[in-house]
Coordinates of C-alpha atoms in Angstrom, one line a residue:
Chain A
X168 CA 12.0 -52.6 16.3
X169 CA 8.5 -51.4 16.8
X170 CA 7.2 -54.9 17.4
X171 CA 9.4 -56.4 20.0
X172 CA 9.9 -53.2 21.9
X173 CA 6.4 -52.4 22.9
X174 CA 5.6 -56.2 23.1
X175 CA 7.1 -56.9 26.6
X176 CA 5.8 -53.6 27.8
X177 CA 2.3 -54.5 26.7
X178 CA 2.7 -57.8 28.3
X179 CA 3.9 -56.3 31.5
X180 CA 0.9 -54.0 31.5
X181 CA -1.6 -56.8 30.9
X182 CA -0.1 -58.6 33.9
X183 CA -0.7 -55.9 36.5
X184 CA -4.4 -55.1 35.9
X185 CA -5.3 -58.9 35.8
X186 CA -4.5 -59.1 39.5
X187 CA -6.5 -56.1 40.4
X188 CA -9.7 -56.3 38.4
X189 CA -10.9 -59.3 36.4
X190 CA -13.5 -57.4 34.4
X191 CA -11.5 -57.3 31.2
X192 CA -9.9 -60.7 31.5
X193 CA -11.1 -61.9 28.2
X194 CA -10.1 -58.7 26.4
X195 CA -6.8 -58.7 28.1
X196 CA -6.0 -62.0 26.7
X197 CA -6.9 -60.7 23.3
X198 CA -4.8 -57.7 24.1
X199 CA -2.0 -59.9 25.1
X200 CA -2.3 -61.9 21.9
X201 CA -2.5 -59.0 19.6
X202 CA 0.1 -57.0 21.3
X203 CA 1.4 -55.4 18.2
X204 CA -2.0 -54.2 17.1
X205 CA -2.8 -52.9 20.5
X206 CA 0.4 -51.0 20.6
X207 CA -0.6 -49.2 17.4
X208 CA -3.8 -48.1 19.2
X209 CA -1.9 -47.4 22.4
X210 CA 0.5 -45.5 20.2
X211 CA -2.4 -43.3 19.1
X212 CA -3.0 -42.0 22.6
X213 CA 0.3 -40.2 22.4
X214 CA -1.6 -37.6 20.5
X215 CA -3.9 -36.9 23.5
X216 CA -3.9 -33.6 25.1
X217 CA -2.1 -34.9 28.1
X218 CA 1.1 -35.0 26.2
X219 CA 3.2 -32.1 25.2
X220 CA 2.1 -30.2 22.1
X221 CA 5.7 -29.8 21.0
X222 CA 6.1 -33.6 20.7
X223 CA 3.0 -33.6 18.6
X224 CA 4.5 -31.1 16.2
X225 CA 7.6 -33.1 15.9
X226 CA 5.7 -36.2 15.1
X227 CA 3.7 -34.5 12.4
X228 CA 6.8 -32.8 10.9
X229 CA 9.3 -35.7 10.9
X230 CA 7.7 -38.9 9.8
X231 CA 10.9 -40.8 9.6
X232 CA 11.2 -40.5 13.4
X233 CA 8.0 -42.5 14.0
X234 CA 9.9 -45.1 16.0
X235 CA 11.2 -42.5 18.4
X236 CA 7.7 -41.1 18.7
X237 CA 6.3 -44.5 19.3
X238 CA 8.9 -45.1 22.0
X239 CA 7.8 -41.8 23.7
X240 CA 4.2 -42.7 23.1
X241 CA 4.7 -46.0 24.9
X242 CA 6.0 -44.1 28.0
X243 CA 3.3 -41.5 27.7
X244 CA 0.6 -44.1 27.4
X245 CA 1.7 -45.8 30.6
X246 CA 1.4 -42.5 32.3
X247 CA -2.0 -42.0 30.6
X248 CA -3.2 -45.3 31.8
X249 CA -2.2 -44.5 35.4
X250 CA -3.6 -41.1 35.2
X251 CA -6.9 -42.2 33.9
X252 CA -7.0 -45.1 36.3
X253 CA -8.5 -47.2 33.5
X254 CA -6.5 -50.3 33.5
X255 CA -8.8 -51.7 30.8
X256 CA -7.4 -49.5 28.1
X257 CA -6.8 -52.5 26.0
X258 CA -10.5 -53.2 25.9
X259 CA -12.8 -52.4 23.0
X260 CA -14.1 -49.3 24.7
X261 CA -10.6 -48.3 25.7
X262 CA -9.5 -48.6 22.1
X263 CA -12.3 -46.4 20.9
X264 CA -11.7 -43.8 23.5
X265 CA -8.0 -43.9 22.7
X266 CA -8.8 -43.4 19.0
X267 CA -11.0 -40.5 19.8
X268 CA -8.5 -38.9 22.0
X269 CA -5.9 -39.2 19.3
X270 CA -8.2 -37.6 16.7
X271 CA -9.0 -34.7 19.0
X272 CA -5.4 -34.3 20.0
X273 CA -4.3 -34.3 16.4
X274 CA -6.9 -31.7 15.5
X275 CA -5.9 -29.5 18.4
X276 CA -2.3 -29.8 17.5
X277 CA -2.8 -29.0 13.8
X278 CA -5.0 -26.0 14.8
X279 CA -2.3 -24.7 17.2
X280 CA 0.3 -25.3 14.6
X281 CA -1.6 -23.3 11.9
X282 CA -2.2 -20.5 14.3
X283 CA 1.5 -20.3 15.1
X284 CA 2.2 -20.4 11.4
X285 CA -0.1 -17.5 10.8
X286 CA 1.9 -15.3 13.1
X287 CA 5.0 -16.3 11.2
X288 CA 3.4 -15.2 8.0
X289 CA 3.2 -11.6 9.3
X290 CA 6.7 -11.7 10.7
X291 CA 8.5 -10.3 7.6
X292 CA 6.2 -7.3 7.5
X293 CA 7.4 -6.3 10.9
X294 CA 11.1 -6.5 10.2
X295 CA 12.1 -2.9 10.6
X296 CA 14.5 -0.7 12.5
X297 CA 13.6 2.5 14.3
X298 CA 15.7 4.5 11.9
X299 CA 13.8 3.1 8.9
X300 CA 10.5 3.9 10.5
X301 CA 11.6 7.4 11.2
X302 CA 12.9 7.8 7.6
X303 CA 9.7 6.5 6.1
X304 CA 7.6 8.8 8.3
X305 CA 9.4 11.8 7.1
X306 CA 9.4 10.6 3.5
X307 CA 5.6 10.3 3.5
X308 CA 5.4 14.1 3.5
X309 CA 7.8 14.6 0.6
X310 CA 6.3 14.2 -2.9
X311 CA 8.6 12.4 -5.3
X312 CA 9.6 14.1 -8.5
X313 CA 10.2 11.1 -10.8
X314 CA 6.8 9.7 -11.9
X315 CA 8.0 8.0 -15.0
X316 CA 10.0 5.4 -13.0
X317 CA 8.1 3.1 -10.6
X318 CA 8.8 4.1 -7.1
X319 CA 9.7 1.6 -4.5
X320 CA 7.1 1.1 -1.7
X321 CA 8.3 -0.7 1.4
X322 CA 5.8 -3.4 2.3
X323 CA 5.9 -2.9 6.0
X324 CA 3.0 -3.0 8.5
X325 CA 4.5 -1.8 11.8
X326 CA 4.5 1.9 10.9
X327 CA 1.0 2.0 9.5
X328 CA -0.4 0.0 12.5
X329 CA 1.2 2.3 15.0
X330 CA 0.0 5.3 13.1
X331 CA -3.6 4.0 13.2
X332 CA -3.3 3.5 16.9
X333 CA -1.8 6.9 17.4
X334 CA -4.7 8.4 15.4
X335 CA -7.1 6.6 17.7
X336 CA -5.3 8.1 20.8
X337 CA -5.4 11.6 19.2
X338 CA -9.1 11.3 18.5
X339 CA -9.8 10.3 22.1
X340 CA -7.6 13.2 23.3
X341 CA -9.5 15.6 21.0
X342 CA -12.9 14.5 22.3
X343 CA -11.7 15.2 25.8
X344 CA -10.5 18.7 25.0
X345 CA -13.8 19.5 23.4
X346 CA -15.2 19.4 26.9
X347 CA -18.1 17.0 26.3
X348 CA -19.2 14.4 28.8
X349 CA -20.0 11.6 26.4
X350 CA -20.2 7.9 26.8
X351 CA -16.5 7.2 26.9
X352 CA -16.8 3.6 26.1
X353 CA -18.5 3.8 22.8
X354 CA -16.4 6.8 22.0
X355 CA -13.4 4.5 22.1
X356 CA -15.2 1.9 20.0
X357 CA -16.2 4.6 17.5
X358 CA -12.7 5.9 17.3
X359 CA -11.1 2.5 16.8
X360 CA -13.8 1.5 14.3
X361 CA -13.4 4.7 12.3
X362 CA -9.6 4.5 12.0
X363 CA -9.3 0.9 11.3
X364 CA -12.3 1.0 9.0
X365 CA -10.7 3.7 7.0
X366 CA -7.3 2.1 6.8
X367 CA -8.5 -1.4 5.9
X368 CA -11.6 -0.4 3.9
X369 CA -10.0 2.4 1.8
X370 CA -6.9 0.2 1.2
X371 CA -9.1 -2.6 -0.1
X372 CA -11.1 -0.3 -2.3
X373 CA -8.0 1.3 -3.7
X374 CA -6.4 -2.1 -4.3
X375 CA -9.5 -3.1 -6.2
X376 CA -9.4 0.1 -8.3
X377 CA -5.7 -0.5 -8.9
X378 CA -6.5 -4.0 -10.1
X379 CA -9.0 -2.6 -12.5
X380 CA -6.6 0.1 -13.7
X381 CA -3.7 -2.3 -14.0
X382 CA -1.5 -0.6 -11.5
X383 CA 1.6 -2.4 -10.2
X384 CA 0.9 -2.5 -6.5
X385 CA 0.2 -5.3 -4.0
X386 CA -2.2 -5.2 -1.1
X387 CA 0.5 -5.0 1.5
X388 CA 2.1 -2.1 -0.3
X389 CA -1.3 -0.3 -0.6
X390 CA -1.9 -0.8 3.2
X391 CA 1.6 0.5 3.9
X392 CA 1.2 3.5 1.6
X393 CA -2.2 4.6 3.0
X394 CA -1.0 3.9 6.5
X395 CA 1.9 6.2 6.2
X396 CA -0.4 8.8 4.7
X397 CA -2.1 8.9 8.0
X398 CA 1.0 10.6 9.5
X399 CA -0.2 13.9 8.0
X400 CA -3.6 13.4 9.6
X401 CA -2.1 12.7 13.0
X402 CA 0.0 15.9 12.9
X403 CA -2.9 18.0 11.7
X404 CA -5.4 16.7 14.3
X405 CA -2.9 16.9 17.1
X406 CA -2.2 20.5 16.5
X407 CA -5.7 21.7 15.7
X408 CA -7.3 19.8 18.7
X409 CA -5.1 21.9 21.0
X410 CA -5.4 25.2 19.1
X411 CA -8.9 25.9 18.2
X412 CA -8.8 28.1 15.1
X413 CA -10.8 27.3 12.0
X414 CA -8.5 29.1 9.7
X415 CA -5.5 27.3 11.2
X416 CA -7.2 24.0 10.5
X417 CA -7.8 24.9 6.9
X418 CA -4.2 25.9 6.4
X419 CA -3.0 22.6 7.9
X420 CA -5.6 20.7 5.9
X421 CA -4.3 22.1 2.6
X422 CA -0.6 22.1 3.4
X423 CA 0.0 18.9 5.4
X424 CA -2.9 16.9 3.9
X425 CA -2.0 18.1 0.5
X426 CA 1.7 17.1 0.8
X427 CA 0.9 13.6 2.0
X428 CA -1.7 13.2 -0.7
X429 CA 0.7 14.4 -3.3
X430 CA 3.2 11.9 -2.2
X431 CA 0.7 9.0 -2.4
X432 CA -0.6 10.2 -5.7
X433 CA 2.9 10.5 -7.2
X434 CA 3.9 7.0 -6.1
X435 CA 0.6 5.6 -7.5
X436 CA 1.1 7.5 -10.8
X437 CA 4.6 6.2 -11.2
X438 CA 3.2 2.7 -11.1
X439 CA 0.3 3.1 -13.5
X440 CA 0.2 3.4 -17.2
X441 CA -2.4 5.4 -19.1
X442 CA -3.9 8.8 -18.5
X443 CA -7.4 7.7 -17.7
X444 CA -6.3 5.1 -15.2
X445 CA -4.0 7.5 -13.5
X446 CA -6.7 10.0 -13.3
X447 CA -9.2 7.6 -11.8
X448 CA -6.8 6.2 -9.2
X449 CA -5.3 9.5 -8.1
X450 CA -8.6 11.4 -8.0
X451 CA -10.2 8.8 -5.8
X452 CA -7.3 8.5 -3.5
X453 CA -6.9 12.3 -3.1
X454 CA -10.6 12.8 -2.5
X455 CA -10.9 10.0 0.1
X456 CA -7.8 11.1 1.9
X457 CA -8.7 14.8 2.2
X458 CA -12.3 14.1 2.9
X459 CA -11.3 11.8 5.8
X460 CA -9.3 14.5 7.4
X461 CA -12.2 16.9 7.0
X462 CA -14.6 14.4 8.5
X463 CA -12.4 13.7 11.5
X464 CA -12.1 17.3 12.3
X465 CA -15.7 18.3 11.9
X466 CA -17.5 15.1 13.2
X467 CA -15.5 15.1 16.4
X468 CA -15.4 18.9 16.6
X469 CA -19.1 19.5 16.4
X470 CA -19.6 20.7 19.9
X471 CA -16.8 23.2 19.9
X472 CA -18.0 24.5 16.6
X473 CA -21.4 25.1 18.1
X474 CA -19.8 27.0 21.0
X475 CA -17.7 29.0 18.6
X476 CA -20.6 29.9 16.4
X477 CA -22.6 31.4 19.2
X478 CA -19.6 33.5 20.3
X479 CA -18.9 34.8 16.8
X480 CA -21.4 37.6 16.2
X481 CA -21.7 37.9 12.5
X482 CA -22.2 34.2 12.1
X483 CA -25.3 34.1 14.2
X484 CA -28.3 32.8 12.3
X485 CA -30.9 35.5 11.4
X486 CA -33.7 33.7 13.2
X487 CA -33.7 35.0 16.8
X488 CA -35.4 33.3 19.6
X489 CA -37.3 35.8 21.7
X490 CA -38.4 34.9 25.2
X491 CA -42.1 34.8 25.6
X492 CA -43.4 36.9 28.5
X493 CA -45.8 34.9 30.5
X494 CA -47.7 37.0 32.9
X495 CA -47.2 35.9 36.5
X496 CA -50.5 35.2 38.0
X497 CA -50.9 34.4 41.7
X498 CA -51.9 30.9 42.6
X499 CA -55.0 31.9 44.5
X500 CA -56.5 33.7 41.5
X501 CA -55.9 30.6 39.4
X502 CA -57.5 28.3 42.0
X503 CA -60.7 30.4 42.3
X504 CA -61.0 30.7 38.6
X505 CA -60.7 26.9 38.2
X506 CA -63.3 26.3 40.9
X507 CA -65.6 28.7 39.2
X508 CA -65.3 27.1 35.9
X509 CA -65.8 23.6 37.4
X510 CA -69.0 24.8 39.2
X511 CA -70.5 26.2 36.0
X512 CA -69.8 22.9 34.0
Chain R
X199 CA -1.2 -19.1 50.4
X200 CA 1.7 -19.9 48.1
X201 CA -0.2 -18.3 45.2
X202 CA -1.1 -15.3 47.2
X203 CA 2.5 -14.8 48.2
X204 CA 3.6 -15.1 44.6
X205 CA 1.1 -12.5 43.5
X206 CA 2.1 -10.2 46.4
X207 CA 5.8 -10.6 45.5
X208 CA 5.0 -9.6 41.9
X209 CA 3.2 -6.5 43.1
X210 CA 6.3 -5.5 45.0
X211 CA 8.4 -6.0 41.9
X212 CA 6.2 -3.7 39.9
X213 CA 6.4 -1.0 42.5
X214 CA 10.2 -1.2 42.6
X215 CA 11.1 -2.2 39.0
X216 CA 14.4 -3.9 39.0
X217 CA 15.6 -6.4 36.4
X218 CA 14.4 -9.5 38.1
X219 CA 13.2 -12.6 36.4
X220 CA 10.5 -13.5 39.0
X221 CA 7.8 -11.7 37.1
X222 CA 8.7 -13.4 33.9
X223 CA 9.6 -16.9 35.1
X224 CA 6.5 -17.8 37.0
X225 CA 3.8 -15.9 35.2
X226 CA 0.3 -15.8 36.5
X227 CA -2.8 -13.9 35.5
X228 CA -4.4 -13.4 39.0
X229 CA -2.9 -10.0 39.6
X230 CA -3.8 -8.6 36.2
X231 CA -7.4 -9.9 36.6
X232 CA -7.8 -8.4 40.1
X233 CA -6.3 -5.1 38.9
X234 CA -8.5 -5.0 35.8
X235 CA -11.7 -5.8 37.7
X236 CA -11.0 -3.2 40.4
X237 CA -10.1 -0.5 37.8
X238 CA -13.2 -1.3 35.8
X239 CA -15.3 -1.2 39.0
X240 CA -13.8 2.2 40.0
X241 CA -14.5 3.6 36.6
X242 CA -18.2 2.9 37.0
X243 CA -20.6 5.5 38.1
X244 CA -19.3 8.2 35.8
X245 CA -21.4 11.3 35.5
X246 CA -24.5 10.9 33.4
X247 CA -25.1 13.8 31.1
X248 CA -28.5 14.7 29.8
X249 CA -27.5 13.4 26.4
X250 CA -25.8 10.1 27.1
X251 CA -24.8 7.8 29.9
X252 CA -21.5 8.6 31.4
X253 CA -18.4 6.5 32.0
X254 CA -17.1 3.5 30.2
X255 CA -19.0 0.3 30.9
X256 CA -17.3 -2.5 32.8
X257 CA -17.1 -4.7 29.7
X258 CA -15.5 -2.0 27.7
X259 CA -12.7 -1.3 30.1
X260 CA -12.1 -5.1 30.4
X261 CA -12.0 -5.6 26.6
X262 CA -9.8 -2.6 26.0
X263 CA -7.2 -3.6 28.6
X264 CA -7.1 -7.3 27.5
X265 CA -7.3 -6.5 23.8
X266 CA -4.6 -3.9 24.1
X267 CA -2.3 -6.2 26.0
X268 CA -2.8 -8.9 23.4
X269 CA -2.0 -6.5 20.5
X270 CA 1.2 -5.4 22.3
X271 CA 2.2 -9.0 22.9
X272 CA 1.7 -9.9 19.3
X273 CA 3.6 -6.9 18.2
X274 CA 6.6 -7.7 20.4
X275 CA 6.6 -11.3 19.2
X276 CA 6.4 -10.2 15.6
X277 CA 9.4 -7.9 16.1
X278 CA 11.4 -10.9 17.1
X279 CA 11.0 -10.9 20.9
X280 CA 12.0 -13.9 23.0
X281 CA 9.3 -13.6 25.5
X282 CA 6.3 -15.9 25.5
X283 CA 2.7 -14.8 25.0
X284 CA 1.5 -15.3 28.6
X285 CA 4.6 -13.8 30.1
X286 CA 4.1 -10.6 28.2
X287 CA 0.4 -10.5 29.2
X288 CA 1.4 -11.1 32.8
X289 CA 3.9 -8.2 32.8
X290 CA 1.5 -5.7 31.1
X291 CA -1.3 -6.7 33.4
X292 CA 0.8 -6.3 36.6
X293 CA 2.1 -2.9 35.4
X294 CA -1.5 -1.5 35.5
X295 CA -1.0 -1.4 39.3
X296 CA 0.3 2.2 39.5
X297 CA -2.6 3.4 37.3
X298 CA -5.1 1.6 39.7
X299 CA -3.5 3.5 42.6
X300 CA -3.9 6.7 40.6
X301 CA -7.6 5.9 40.0
X302 CA -8.0 5.4 43.8
X303 CA -6.3 8.7 44.5
X304 CA -8.4 10.5 41.9
X305 CA -11.6 9.1 43.4
X306 CA -10.5 10.3 46.8
X307 CA -9.6 13.8 45.5
X308 CA -12.9 14.0 43.7
X309 CA -14.7 13.4 46.9
X310 CA -13.3 16.7 48.1
X311 CA -14.6 18.6 45.1
X312 CA -14.2 18.9 41.3
X313 CA -12.5 22.3 40.8
X314 CA -9.5 23.4 38.9
X315 CA -7.1 22.6 41.8
X316 CA -8.4 19.0 42.0
X317 CA -8.0 18.7 38.3
X318 CA -4.3 19.8 38.5
X319 CA -3.7 17.4 41.4
X320 CA -5.3 14.6 39.4
X321 CA -3.4 15.5 36.3
X322 CA 0.0 15.3 38.2
X323 CA -0.9 12.1 39.9
X324 CA -2.1 10.4 36.7
X325 CA 0.9 11.6 34.7
X326 CA 3.3 10.4 37.3
X327 CA 1.7 7.0 37.6
X328 CA 1.5 6.7 33.8
X329 CA 5.3 7.3 33.6
X330 CA 5.9 4.7 36.4
X331 CA 3.7 2.1 34.6
X332 CA 5.5 2.6 31.3
X333 CA 8.9 2.5 32.9
X334 CA 8.1 -0.6 34.9
X335 CA 6.8 -2.6 31.9
X336 CA 9.7 -1.4 29.7
X337 CA 12.2 -2.6 32.3
X338 CA 10.8 -6.1 32.0
X339 CA 9.8 -6.3 28.3
X340 CA 12.5 -4.4 26.5
X341 CA 15.2 -6.8 27.6
X342 CA 13.6 -9.6 25.6
X343 CA 14.1 -7.6 22.4
X344 CA 17.1 -7.2 20.2
X345 CA 18.8 -4.1 21.4
X346 CA 18.2 -1.8 18.5
X347 CA 14.5 -2.3 18.4
X348 CA 13.6 -1.3 21.9
X349 CA 11.9 1.9 20.8
X350 CA 9.6 0.0 18.5
X351 CA 8.3 -2.1 21.4
X352 CA 8.1 0.7 23.9
X353 CA 5.9 3.0 21.7
X354 CA 2.8 0.8 21.7
X355 CA 3.1 0.2 25.5
X356 CA 3.2 4.0 25.8
X357 CA 0.0 4.4 23.8
X358 CA -1.7 1.6 25.7
X359 CA -1.1 3.2 29.1
X360 CA -1.9 6.6 27.7
X361 CA -5.4 5.4 26.7
X362 CA -5.9 3.9 30.2
X363 CA -4.6 7.2 31.8
X364 CA -7.0 9.1 29.6
X365 CA -9.9 7.0 30.9
X366 CA -8.9 7.7 34.4
X367 CA -8.3 11.4 34.0
X368 CA -11.6 12.1 32.3
X369 CA -13.6 10.3 35.0
X370 CA -16.1 12.6 36.6
X371 CA -18.3 11.2 39.3
X372 CA -22.0 11.8 39.5

């Protein structure tokens, strides 16, 4: 069915350009003679970017429907010919160009297809309901009691991603309330870099350690666990950026930070065997988690701290700056003295 | 002229958000581009402290708005949305209009002085426009989601406009 179908169509096409432009007459006869071969090349132009990408996908997926695709390609090629204005598509040059166009089109289509497929890879990790997210947020603050039985971790990425973005927003808000006029652009860059760097970097590091310590946890679960642990950080920073009391921060750091750390540690412990391994994993995670909160508070709180220190009397450094009394000398005296010195030199 | 009219119609749709499909059906990115450029230009010339330069640079505002819009679009698609990539970008970009108006108002208010009263006025204006932006974009985008997941899509939009409002509110002129 492929042969006879495109045959007359090819013949019809070769008829029309012959009357307009005789440049390719020889080639056209060749084209007319080898109509079937030409149609294969013509067929290839169906993969050019002029045609719909969707049709390209279908062609790649369903190979048994090549006839259908060729039929569409025939129609598409006619449009291509008219669009290009190159009636000599059947010439050698035309064939090469058509081939090239098909290669490029195929590459484009496969790239687009793989990009689309990548999004689909992430789709199951975003399959959540709002109630589930809320439940998991609250659970992240409650340490589990059973550590002898492996605890279930939901491999979900929506909650952690939103928490990282919320943390970025809170950091930005905190920098505003510390009343500093800083370069806001790089501030945003620093905040985003810090939060994402922590989430991705520490997750990868902990996953690597877990691999060394034979813990039963996957990368997505680690990302999810650490991400939900940031909920405690968000609460602490949100409160302490609005109420500037050092002692309040330390209480929140211990209580809220400690609770979320305990939960993460308990879940990890339940999935690890062996005392040394458990100790390594949990010690590292606890240290990194708590230290990150400390860092966020103090690194972005430097300026307020400076102001607070100068206000609190007993904390003033022992070294006192005393203003030097420079005697005020009238200008006239200075000028005459300078002139006198210049004359003597 | 036809394109200008289409853009103008979309601006009107944003100011009076009703459930119309005009914004979604014929998406275009002219409006978002114009709004983004004007917002970034107005955010220039922030006060320069002795320590650092002031104000976000043009490129940073641009990148933040477009990167944020892309992330929200990806998120809504991953949550099972039926809206296409560029339609979502179009809606989010057009809904920056109230915040651009807020920026204009803030600049005018700051011409009169930078005291506490001006800060309160600016705060009220920015918060109102932020709410309007979020409501407008939610009216368009939330419909394309399954009904029980609307909150999951609205939250990142809220954060996105919050960051832009923060940039506007903390703008202090030289």
